[in-house]
Short mmCIF file of C-alpha atoms and ligand atoms in Angstrom, two decimals:
data_model
loop_
_atom_site.label_atom_id
_atom_site.label_comp_id
_atom_site.label_asym_id
_atom_site.label_seq_id
_atom_site.Cartn_x
_atom_site.Cartn_y
_atom_site.Cartn_z
CA MET A 132 -13.95 1.74 6.74
CA SER A 133 -11.76 -1.26 7.33
CA ALA A 134 -12.69 -4.33 5.35
CA THR A 135 -13.72 -7.59 6.89
CA GLN A 136 -11.07 -10.23 7.33
CA PRO A 137 -12.56 -13.41 5.99
CA ASN A 138 -9.39 -15.46 6.23
CA ASP A 139 -8.16 -14.92 9.73
CA ILE A 140 -7.69 -18.63 10.28
CA SER A 141 -4.51 -18.76 8.25
CA LEU A 142 -2.94 -15.55 9.52
CA GLN A 143 -2.69 -15.41 13.26
CA ASN A 144 -2.84 -12.12 15.04
CA PHE A 145 0.11 -10.11 13.87
CA LYS A 146 0.42 -6.82 15.67
CA LYS A 147 1.77 -3.67 14.02
CA PRO A 148 5.18 -4.98 13.04
CA PHE A 149 7.78 -2.35 13.62
CA HIS A 150 8.66 -2.01 17.25
CA SER A 151 10.59 0.62 19.16
CA SER A 152 12.83 -1.83 21.06
CA SER A 153 16.48 -0.89 21.11
CA LYS A 154 17.68 -4.49 21.25
CA ARG A 155 21.02 -4.87 19.46
CA ILE A 156 21.55 -7.85 17.13
CA TRP A 157 24.87 -8.70 15.49
CA ILE A 158 24.59 -10.58 12.20
CA LYS A 159 28.07 -12.00 12.65
CA GLN A 160 30.57 -12.50 9.84
CA PRO A 161 28.36 -13.64 6.94
CA LEU A 162 29.63 -16.06 4.31
CA ALA A 163 29.03 -13.15 1.90
CA CYS A 164 27.09 -9.92 1.91
CA PHE A 165 25.85 -7.81 -1.00
CA THR A 166 25.30 -4.31 0.42
CA ALA A 167 24.16 -2.59 -2.84
CA ASN A 168 26.97 -0.05 -2.25
CA GLU A 169 30.74 0.02 -1.73
CA LEU A 170 30.65 -0.98 1.93
CA ASP A 171 32.48 -4.08 3.11
CA ALA A 172 30.21 -6.00 5.51
CA ARG A 173 32.36 -9.08 6.01
CA GLY A 174 32.51 -8.39 9.76
CA GLY A 175 28.73 -8.32 9.85
CA ILE A 176 25.84 -5.98 10.51
CA VAL A 177 24.66 -4.58 13.83
CA ILE A 178 20.94 -3.86 14.07
CA GLU A 179 19.38 -1.71 16.76
CA GLY A 180 15.59 -1.63 16.88
CA GLU A 181 14.35 -1.31 13.33
CA ARG A 182 17.53 0.18 11.84
CA ILE A 183 21.04 -0.78 10.78
CA LYS A 184 23.40 0.62 13.40
CA GLU A 185 26.79 -0.53 12.09
CA VAL A 186 28.24 -2.17 8.99
CA LEU A 187 31.45 -3.94 9.97
CA PRO A 188 34.35 -4.55 7.56
CA LEU A 189 36.43 -7.71 7.78
CA GLY A 190 37.98 -8.11 11.22
CA GLN A 191 35.98 -5.38 12.94
CA LEU A 192 33.79 -6.08 15.99
CA PRO A 193 30.65 -4.22 17.15
CA SER A 194 31.54 -1.00 18.99
CA LEU A 195 28.93 -1.63 21.73
CA PRO A 196 27.81 -4.80 23.52
CA VAL A 197 25.05 -6.71 21.68
CA ASP A 198 22.01 -8.59 23.04
CA GLU A 199 21.94 -11.31 20.39
CA VAL A 200 24.46 -12.82 18.00
CA VAL A 201 23.34 -14.53 14.78
CA ASP A 202 26.05 -16.80 13.39
CA ALA A 203 25.94 -15.97 9.67
CA SER A 204 28.98 -18.00 8.62
CA GLU A 205 26.80 -20.14 6.33
CA LEU A 206 24.53 -17.35 5.17
CA VAL A 207 24.59 -14.97 2.21
CA VAL A 208 23.00 -11.65 3.21
CA LEU A 209 21.21 -9.23 0.89
CA PRO A 210 19.11 -6.12 1.46
CA GLY A 211 15.47 -7.29 1.41
CA LEU A 212 14.37 -7.58 -2.24
CA ILE A 213 11.82 -5.05 -3.51
CA ASN A 214 9.17 -5.99 -6.04
CA THR A 215 7.87 -2.98 -7.94
CA HIS A 216 5.09 -4.42 -10.11
CA HIS A 217 2.51 -7.12 -9.47
CA HIS A 218 -1.20 -7.89 -9.66
CA PHE A 219 -1.70 -10.07 -6.60
CA TYR A 220 -5.24 -11.08 -7.59
CA GLN A 221 -3.87 -12.88 -10.65
CA THR A 222 -2.52 -15.74 -8.49
CA LEU A 223 -6.07 -17.10 -8.96
CA THR A 224 -5.57 -17.45 -12.73
CA ARG A 225 -2.07 -18.89 -13.00
CA ALA A 226 -1.34 -21.21 -15.91
CA TRP A 227 -4.96 -21.08 -17.07
CA GLY A 228 -5.34 -23.15 -20.23
CA PRO A 229 -7.14 -20.69 -22.54
CA VAL A 230 -4.39 -18.04 -22.25
CA VAL A 231 -1.24 -20.11 -21.79
CA SER A 232 0.01 -19.23 -25.28
CA GLU A 233 -1.65 -15.86 -25.96
CA PRO A 234 0.03 -12.44 -26.39
CA LEU A 235 -1.12 -9.42 -24.36
CA PHE A 236 -4.33 -8.17 -26.01
CA PRO A 237 -6.13 -11.52 -26.55
CA TRP A 238 -4.73 -12.67 -23.18
CA LEU A 239 -6.41 -9.67 -21.52
CA LYS A 240 -9.69 -9.97 -23.46
CA THR A 241 -10.06 -13.62 -22.39
CA LEU A 242 -9.17 -12.93 -18.76
CA TYR A 243 -11.20 -9.75 -18.09
CA PRO A 244 -14.58 -11.55 -17.67
CA VAL A 245 -13.03 -14.06 -15.24
CA TRP A 246 -11.33 -11.33 -13.21
CA ALA A 247 -14.59 -9.35 -13.10
CA ARG A 248 -15.98 -12.09 -10.80
CA LEU A 249 -13.40 -11.32 -8.10
CA THR A 250 -14.75 -11.09 -4.53
CA PRO A 251 -13.20 -9.53 -1.40
CA GLU A 252 -12.53 -12.99 0.03
CA ALA A 253 -10.82 -14.10 -3.20
CA LEU A 254 -8.67 -10.97 -3.25
CA SER A 255 -7.68 -11.47 0.37
CA LEU A 256 -6.57 -15.06 -0.31
CA ALA A 257 -4.78 -14.04 -3.51
CA THR A 258 -2.96 -11.22 -1.73
CA GLN A 259 -1.88 -13.57 1.05
CA VAL A 260 -0.58 -16.11 -1.46
CA ALA A 261 1.33 -13.58 -3.58
CA MET A 262 2.88 -11.83 -0.60
CA ALA A 263 3.77 -15.09 1.15
CA GLU A 264 5.45 -16.34 -2.00
CA LEU A 265 7.38 -13.10 -2.40
CA LEU A 266 8.40 -13.11 1.27
CA LEU A 267 9.73 -16.66 1.05
CA SER A 268 11.92 -15.59 -1.89
CA GLY A 269 13.51 -12.83 0.24
CA CYS A 270 11.23 -9.95 -0.73
CA THR A 271 10.46 -7.47 2.05
CA THR A 272 8.60 -4.70 0.16
CA ALA A 273 6.10 -5.23 -2.64
CA ALA A 274 4.11 -2.95 -4.89
CA ASP A 275 0.74 -4.13 -6.10
CA HIS A 276 -1.23 -2.67 -9.00
CA HIS A 277 -4.91 -3.36 -8.34
CA TYR A 278 -7.29 -1.92 -10.93
CA LEU A 279 -10.43 -4.09 -10.60
CA PHE A 280 -13.27 -2.55 -8.64
CA PRO A 281 -16.47 -4.21 -9.93
CA THR A 282 -19.62 -3.96 -7.78
CA GLY A 283 -18.91 -5.47 -4.37
CA MET A 284 -15.15 -4.81 -4.66
CA GLU A 285 -15.18 -1.14 -3.67
CA ASP A 286 -12.99 -1.93 -0.65
CA ALA A 287 -10.36 -3.88 -2.58
CA ILE A 288 -7.40 -1.84 -1.31
CA ASP A 289 -8.73 -1.96 2.26
CA VAL A 290 -8.78 -5.77 2.00
CA GLN A 291 -5.13 -5.70 0.89
CA VAL A 292 -4.12 -3.34 3.70
CA ASP A 293 -5.37 -5.90 6.22
CA VAL A 294 -3.27 -8.65 4.68
CA VAL A 295 -0.12 -6.49 4.54
CA ARG A 296 -0.50 -5.63 8.21
CA GLN A 297 -1.05 -9.23 9.18
CA LEU A 298 2.01 -10.45 7.25
CA GLY A 299 4.23 -7.62 8.52
CA MET A 300 5.71 -6.79 5.09
CA ARG A 301 6.00 -3.35 3.54
CA ALA A 302 3.76 -2.53 0.59
CA MET A 303 3.12 0.15 -1.98
CA LEU A 304 -0.55 -0.46 -2.74
CA THR A 305 -1.44 1.37 -5.90
CA ARG A 306 -5.03 2.45 -6.46
CA GLY A 307 -5.39 1.30 -10.02
CA SER A 308 -8.21 2.28 -12.32
CA MET A 309 -9.92 1.49 -15.60
CA SER A 310 -12.22 4.11 -17.12
CA LEU A 311 -12.17 3.41 -20.88
CA GLY A 312 -14.53 0.53 -21.66
CA GLU A 313 -15.26 -1.25 -24.93
CA ASN A 314 -18.09 1.19 -25.71
CA GLU A 315 -15.60 4.08 -25.80
CA GLY A 316 -12.98 2.20 -27.81
CA GLY A 317 -11.06 0.76 -24.86
CA LEU A 318 -10.13 -2.88 -24.23
CA PRO A 319 -11.91 -3.83 -20.94
CA PRO A 320 -15.60 -4.82 -20.77
CA GLN A 321 -17.89 -1.97 -19.76
CA HIS A 322 -18.88 -3.44 -16.37
CA THR A 323 -15.25 -3.42 -15.18
CA VAL A 324 -14.66 0.31 -15.66
CA GLN A 325 -15.39 3.13 -13.22
CA ASN A 326 -16.26 6.75 -13.60
CA GLY A 327 -13.47 9.29 -13.11
CA ASP A 328 -15.06 11.03 -10.12
CA VAL A 329 -15.45 7.74 -8.24
CA ILE A 330 -11.81 6.83 -8.96
CA LEU A 331 -10.46 10.17 -7.76
CA ALA A 332 -12.62 10.30 -4.62
CA ASP A 333 -11.57 6.79 -3.63
CA SER A 334 -7.91 7.59 -4.36
CA GLN A 335 -8.11 10.57 -2.04
CA ARG A 336 -9.80 8.52 0.69
CA LEU A 337 -7.13 5.81 0.51
CA ILE A 338 -4.26 8.30 0.70
CA LYS A 339 -5.82 9.94 3.76
CA GLN A 340 -6.59 6.67 5.45
CA TYR A 341 -3.48 4.60 4.78
CA HIS A 342 -0.53 6.46 3.23
CA GLU A 343 2.37 6.58 5.68
CA ARG A 344 5.10 9.13 5.13
CA GLY A 345 8.71 9.19 6.21
CA GLU A 346 11.28 6.57 7.14
CA GLY A 347 10.14 3.10 8.03
CA ALA A 348 6.71 3.46 6.39
CA GLN A 349 4.92 0.13 6.16
CA ILE A 350 2.04 1.01 3.84
CA GLN A 351 2.01 3.58 1.07
CA ILE A 352 -0.55 4.41 -1.60
CA ALA A 353 0.16 5.46 -5.21
CA LEU A 354 -2.19 6.33 -8.08
CA ALA A 355 -2.16 3.89 -10.99
CA PRO A 356 -4.44 4.24 -14.03
CA CYS A 357 -4.01 0.84 -15.66
CA SER A 358 -2.73 1.42 -19.23
CA PRO A 359 -3.31 3.68 -22.26
CA PHE A 360 -5.88 1.24 -23.67
CA SER A 361 -8.02 1.00 -20.51
CA VAL A 362 -8.21 4.58 -19.16
CA THR A 363 -9.24 7.98 -20.48
CA ARG A 364 -6.82 10.87 -20.99
CA GLU A 365 -8.77 12.73 -18.30
CA ILE A 366 -8.09 10.19 -15.57
CA MET A 367 -4.38 10.15 -16.48
CA ALA A 368 -4.17 13.95 -16.27
CA ASP A 369 -6.32 14.20 -13.12
CA SER A 370 -4.32 11.47 -11.39
CA ALA A 371 -1.09 13.37 -12.09
CA ILE A 372 -2.57 16.53 -10.56
CA LEU A 373 -3.87 14.66 -7.51
CA ALA A 374 -0.53 12.87 -7.04
CA GLN A 375 1.26 16.19 -6.99
CA GLN A 376 -1.25 17.73 -4.58
CA GLU A 377 -1.03 14.77 -2.21
CA ASP A 378 2.67 14.08 -2.80
CA VAL A 379 2.25 10.43 -3.73
CA ARG A 380 3.67 8.44 -6.63
CA LEU A 381 2.28 7.58 -10.06
CA HIS A 382 2.37 4.19 -11.71
CA THR A 383 1.11 2.66 -14.95
CA HIS A 384 1.93 0.14 -17.69
CA LEU A 385 3.66 1.70 -20.69
CA ALA A 386 5.31 0.62 -23.94
CA GLU A 387 4.76 -3.05 -23.17
CA THR A 388 3.80 -4.21 -26.67
CA LEU A 389 3.63 -2.95 -30.25
CA ASP A 390 -0.18 -3.44 -30.14
CA GLU A 391 -0.24 -0.78 -27.43
CA GLU A 392 1.91 1.54 -29.55
CA ASP A 393 -0.55 1.09 -32.47
CA PHE A 394 -3.48 1.76 -30.14
CA CYS A 395 -1.93 5.05 -28.96
CA LEU A 396 -1.17 6.17 -32.50
CA LYS A 397 -4.71 5.37 -33.65
CA THR A 398 -6.58 6.66 -30.59
CA PHE A 399 -4.50 9.66 -29.49
CA GLY A 400 -2.40 10.29 -32.59
CA LEU A 401 0.66 9.99 -30.34
CA ARG A 402 3.41 7.52 -29.53
CA THR A 403 3.35 6.21 -25.96
CA VAL A 404 5.90 8.64 -24.51
CA ASP A 405 4.29 11.64 -26.21
CA TYR A 406 1.00 10.49 -24.73
CA LEU A 407 2.60 10.18 -21.27
CA ASP A 408 4.03 13.67 -21.66
CA SER A 409 0.69 15.10 -22.84
CA VAL A 410 -1.04 14.01 -19.62
CA GLY A 411 1.60 15.42 -17.27
CA TRP A 412 3.38 12.21 -16.33
CA MET A 413 6.99 13.01 -17.34
CA THR A 414 8.17 13.45 -13.78
CA ASP A 415 10.36 11.65 -11.25
CA ARG A 416 7.14 10.82 -9.39
CA THR A 417 6.33 8.27 -12.13
CA TRP A 418 7.43 4.67 -12.43
CA LEU A 419 6.39 2.54 -15.39
CA ALA A 420 5.95 -1.20 -15.72
CA HIS A 421 7.76 -2.81 -18.71
CA GLY A 422 9.09 0.17 -20.71
CA ILE A 423 10.14 -1.85 -23.77
CA HIS A 424 9.26 -0.07 -27.02
CA PHE A 425 11.05 3.30 -26.80
CA ASN A 426 13.16 5.00 -29.47
CA ALA A 427 16.47 6.75 -28.65
CA GLU A 428 14.90 10.18 -28.33
CA GLU A 429 12.21 8.85 -25.96
CA ILE A 430 14.82 7.15 -23.80
CA LYS A 431 16.65 10.47 -23.49
CA ARG A 432 13.45 12.27 -22.44
CA LEU A 433 12.47 9.58 -19.91
CA GLY A 434 15.95 9.72 -18.39
CA ALA A 435 15.99 13.51 -18.21
CA ALA A 436 12.65 13.45 -16.39
CA GLY A 437 13.96 10.85 -13.90
CA VAL A 438 11.15 8.40 -14.65
CA GLY A 439 11.55 4.93 -13.09
CA ILE A 440 11.24 1.74 -15.14
CA CYS A 441 10.25 -1.59 -13.67
CA HIS A 442 11.76 -4.40 -15.74
CA CYS A 443 9.55 -7.53 -15.74
CA PRO A 444 11.61 -10.10 -17.67
CA VAL A 445 9.50 -13.23 -17.16
CA SER A 446 6.22 -11.58 -18.10
CA ASN A 447 7.89 -9.99 -21.14
CA MET A 448 9.16 -13.39 -22.24
CA ARG A 449 5.90 -15.23 -21.55
CA LEU A 450 3.82 -12.75 -23.58
CA ALA A 451 6.66 -12.33 -26.11
CA SER A 452 6.46 -8.56 -25.59
CA GLY A 453 10.12 -7.61 -26.12
CA ILE A 454 13.24 -6.70 -24.09
CA CYS A 455 13.49 -3.58 -21.91
CA PRO A 456 16.49 -1.38 -22.89
CA THR A 457 17.69 -1.21 -19.27
CA LEU A 458 21.24 0.04 -19.78
CA ASP A 459 20.24 2.72 -22.28
CA LEU A 460 17.52 3.96 -19.93
CA SER A 461 19.88 3.89 -16.99
CA ALA A 462 22.61 5.77 -18.93
CA ALA A 463 20.02 8.44 -19.79
CA GLY A 464 19.20 8.92 -16.08
CA ALA A 465 16.18 6.66 -15.51
CA HIS A 466 16.06 4.41 -12.45
CA ILE A 467 15.74 0.68 -13.10
CA GLY A 468 13.99 -1.73 -10.74
CA LEU A 469 12.56 -5.24 -11.00
CA GLY A 470 9.05 -6.65 -10.84
CA VAL A 471 7.55 -10.10 -11.18
CA ASP A 472 4.34 -8.69 -12.76
CA GLY A 473 0.97 -10.35 -12.25
CA SER A 474 0.74 -14.09 -11.78
CA ALA A 475 -1.30 -14.62 -14.95
CA SER A 476 1.71 -13.60 -17.03
CA ASN A 477 4.63 -14.85 -14.94
CA ASP A 478 3.20 -17.13 -13.03
CA ALA A 479 5.62 -17.14 -10.10
CA SER A 480 5.97 -14.45 -7.44
CA ASN A 481 9.62 -15.17 -6.76
CA MET A 482 12.04 -12.24 -6.77
CA MET A 483 15.19 -14.38 -6.89
CA TYR A 484 13.84 -16.27 -9.87
CA GLU A 485 13.00 -12.93 -11.50
CA ALA A 486 16.51 -11.57 -10.88
CA ARG A 487 17.98 -14.70 -12.48
CA GLN A 488 15.81 -14.25 -15.56
CA ALA A 489 16.71 -10.54 -15.73
CA LEU A 490 20.40 -11.50 -15.75
CA TYR A 491 19.96 -13.88 -18.67
CA LEU A 492 17.49 -11.86 -20.74
CA GLN A 493 19.55 -8.68 -20.43
CA ARG A 494 22.71 -10.56 -21.41
CA LEU A 495 21.02 -11.41 -24.70
CA LYS A 496 20.66 -7.70 -25.34
CA TYR A 497 23.82 -6.24 -23.81
CA GLY A 498 26.33 -9.10 -23.54
CA ALA A 499 27.71 -10.98 -20.56
CA GLU A 500 30.32 -8.49 -19.32
CA LYS A 501 27.91 -5.64 -18.67
CA ILE A 502 25.16 -7.59 -16.96
CA THR A 503 26.77 -8.84 -13.75
CA PRO A 504 24.94 -10.54 -10.85
CA GLU A 505 25.73 -7.46 -8.74
CA ARG A 506 24.12 -5.12 -11.25
CA VAL A 507 20.95 -7.21 -11.33
CA LEU A 508 20.80 -7.53 -7.53
CA GLY A 509 21.23 -3.74 -7.45
CA TRP A 510 18.09 -3.39 -9.58
CA ALA A 511 16.19 -5.74 -7.25
CA THR A 512 17.14 -3.70 -4.18
CA LYS A 513 18.43 -0.12 -4.40
CA GLY A 514 17.02 0.44 -7.90
CA SER A 515 13.57 -0.80 -6.93
CA ALA A 516 13.63 1.38 -3.80
CA ALA A 517 14.22 4.43 -6.00
CA LEU A 518 11.19 3.51 -8.12
CA LEU A 519 9.05 3.63 -4.99
CA GLY A 520 10.61 6.94 -3.96
CA ARG A 521 12.24 5.44 -0.88
CA ASN A 522 15.74 5.98 0.43
CA ASP A 523 15.28 4.20 3.76
CA ILE A 524 15.34 0.69 2.26
CA GLY A 525 17.15 -1.20 -0.52
CA GLU A 526 20.74 -1.16 0.77
CA ILE A 527 22.83 -2.13 3.75
CA THR A 528 24.27 0.99 5.30
CA LEU A 529 24.10 2.97 8.52
CA GLY A 530 20.62 4.23 9.41
CA LYS A 531 18.66 2.27 6.79
CA GLN A 532 15.80 0.01 7.81
CA ALA A 533 16.91 -3.47 8.87
CA ASP A 534 15.19 -5.28 5.98
CA LEU A 535 17.40 -8.26 5.19
CA ALA A 536 17.22 -11.55 3.29
CA PHE A 537 19.45 -14.50 4.22
CA TYR A 538 20.19 -17.45 1.92
CA LYS A 539 21.82 -20.78 2.75
CA LEU A 540 23.77 -22.48 -0.01
CA ASP A 541 23.31 -26.00 1.31
CA GLU A 542 21.09 -27.44 -1.41
CA LEU A 543 22.30 -29.80 -4.11
CA ARG A 544 22.11 -27.03 -6.73
CA PHE A 545 24.85 -25.03 -4.97
CA SER A 546 27.29 -27.89 -4.41
CA GLY A 547 30.63 -27.04 -6.02
CA SER A 548 29.88 -23.31 -6.39
CA HIS A 549 32.57 -20.79 -5.42
CA ASP A 550 31.38 -17.16 -5.52
CA PRO A 551 28.39 -17.10 -3.12
CA ILE A 552 26.78 -13.92 -4.55
CA ALA A 553 27.04 -15.16 -8.15
CA ALA A 554 25.81 -18.60 -7.04
CA LEU A 555 22.51 -17.11 -5.85
CA LEU A 556 21.62 -16.23 -9.42
CA LEU A 557 23.64 -18.70 -11.48
CA CYS A 558 22.69 -21.80 -9.48
CA GLY A 559 19.19 -20.42 -8.95
CA ALA A 560 18.42 -19.71 -5.27
CA GLU A 561 14.68 -20.03 -4.87
CA LYS A 562 14.01 -19.45 -1.24
CA ALA A 563 15.41 -17.48 1.64
CA GLU A 564 16.44 -19.20 4.85
CA HIS A 565 15.50 -16.19 6.99
CA VAL A 566 13.94 -12.79 6.31
CA MET A 567 13.97 -9.77 8.59
CA ILE A 568 11.80 -6.66 8.13
CA GLY A 569 12.31 -3.57 10.25
CA GLY A 570 14.49 -5.58 12.64
CA GLN A 571 11.88 -8.32 13.13
CA TRP A 572 12.09 -11.90 11.89
CA ARG A 573 9.30 -12.70 9.43
CA VAL A 574 10.80 -15.91 8.03
CA LYS A 575 12.85 -18.34 10.11
CA GLU A 576 14.37 -21.51 8.67
CA GLY A 577 12.30 -21.17 5.51
CA GLN A 578 8.97 -20.81 7.32
CA ILE A 579 6.81 -17.69 7.57
CA ILE A 580 6.25 -17.06 11.25
CA GLY A 581 2.56 -17.37 12.17
CA LEU A 582 1.22 -18.34 8.75
CA ASP A 583 -0.60 -21.63 8.25
CA LEU A 584 0.51 -22.22 4.68
CA PRO A 585 -1.29 -25.56 4.00
CA THR A 586 -4.65 -24.05 5.03
CA LEU A 587 -4.02 -20.98 2.90
CA ILE A 588 -3.14 -23.10 -0.16
CA GLU A 589 -6.24 -25.27 0.28
CA LYS A 590 -8.58 -22.26 0.43
CA HIS A 591 -6.84 -20.40 -2.38
CA LYS A 592 -6.98 -23.42 -4.70
CA ALA A 593 -10.71 -23.89 -4.08
CA CYS A 594 -11.30 -20.20 -4.65
CA ALA A 595 -9.34 -20.21 -7.93
CA LYS A 596 -11.36 -23.16 -9.22
CA GLN A 597 -14.60 -21.41 -8.38
CA LEU A 598 -13.52 -18.13 -9.99
CA VAL A 599 -12.63 -19.76 -13.31
CA ALA A 600 -15.80 -21.94 -13.29
CA GLY A 601 -17.92 -18.77 -12.99
ZN1 ZN B 932 1.25 -5.58 -15.04
#
């Protein structure tokens, strides 16, 4: 069943986004281009339909006539940024007084009762706001981890599917779950948890109904039990079996805080990675949010299994959780991607801002020489694509999807800068000038095509006020 669309006023009639037109567009001679590989794209990029047809080195012209030329001489071009961890609904509880200075566990305990009042209309507005904000920062694909299904919210993922289709972005919508309530020693209140059979049946329905396979997929579904302290061992193990049967990906929070490590030791008698292993999750199908508190032996095991780690620097700093050992994980064989995390612990959904913070936080751990702007942009693009199990997005090369973000360095903050790629992070680019997804323009001159942003903000603000008031 498709959910109702209570907020159609702000999003106007987007059709299925990715067309089959063979129109050829030449993104001509960009000021700079980060391809996320060794290719030189100084001559530009030729797009045909939804794919990249040619990557042109300096001085080279398109091999075939083109239908449209985009003068990119003042634009820095990146592969569309990929966000691999978020909780869109949390845009309704940004910068909320009672939790502004709380660490994870008390932060969660205070927020759970507020979040339990979520409605389909509120989720739709929150999803629109989070995705619009991401899109304006140059993000073209976003993963969301939605784990709240109180009574009346059974169609939460269906509501999100509608928004993704209307905005024309790509999304990995993860069917989250909570099944370990306070009565069984878990953290969430009892009325926010679901029974395992309900979770698995709904997961199966969503995969059947929405999961697209193959190149150019717009919507994908993954299975995402929330965290060790909010789900049972059974739902972790059953989700891993179902994911394998259905060939979809697995996602959860792990090793975010030392409180969580203590919880696992007390409840399961295991450290977090041993727990993950015991429920069948040490596989390259898995990507984890945060991944901070690992010892050397655990890092080796995670790398050998090809597990993906989504680094969420701002959330980790806000909740004072710790610093992800990115380079050690990467050296061991794990993939590293970036995520903004939910808006109650970030509170911005801006991928460029996140990349900037990743650069600085990781320099504190590993030094300046090893953490270059290119490495961090690689995490935000190609690395994030690997976390989502995709090889059709995340870099600029022949045959990949034409998902591109364009930045103009004409603001005051860039004046006097020299290296355009470094300037994006060091001077702090905040918004993309244009964004293209699957060969179609979604943002032009800083505006999302077809979205009435002032109306959306007005409704979302009212909804947030109401949610917190109860
Ligand atoms: Zn999270």
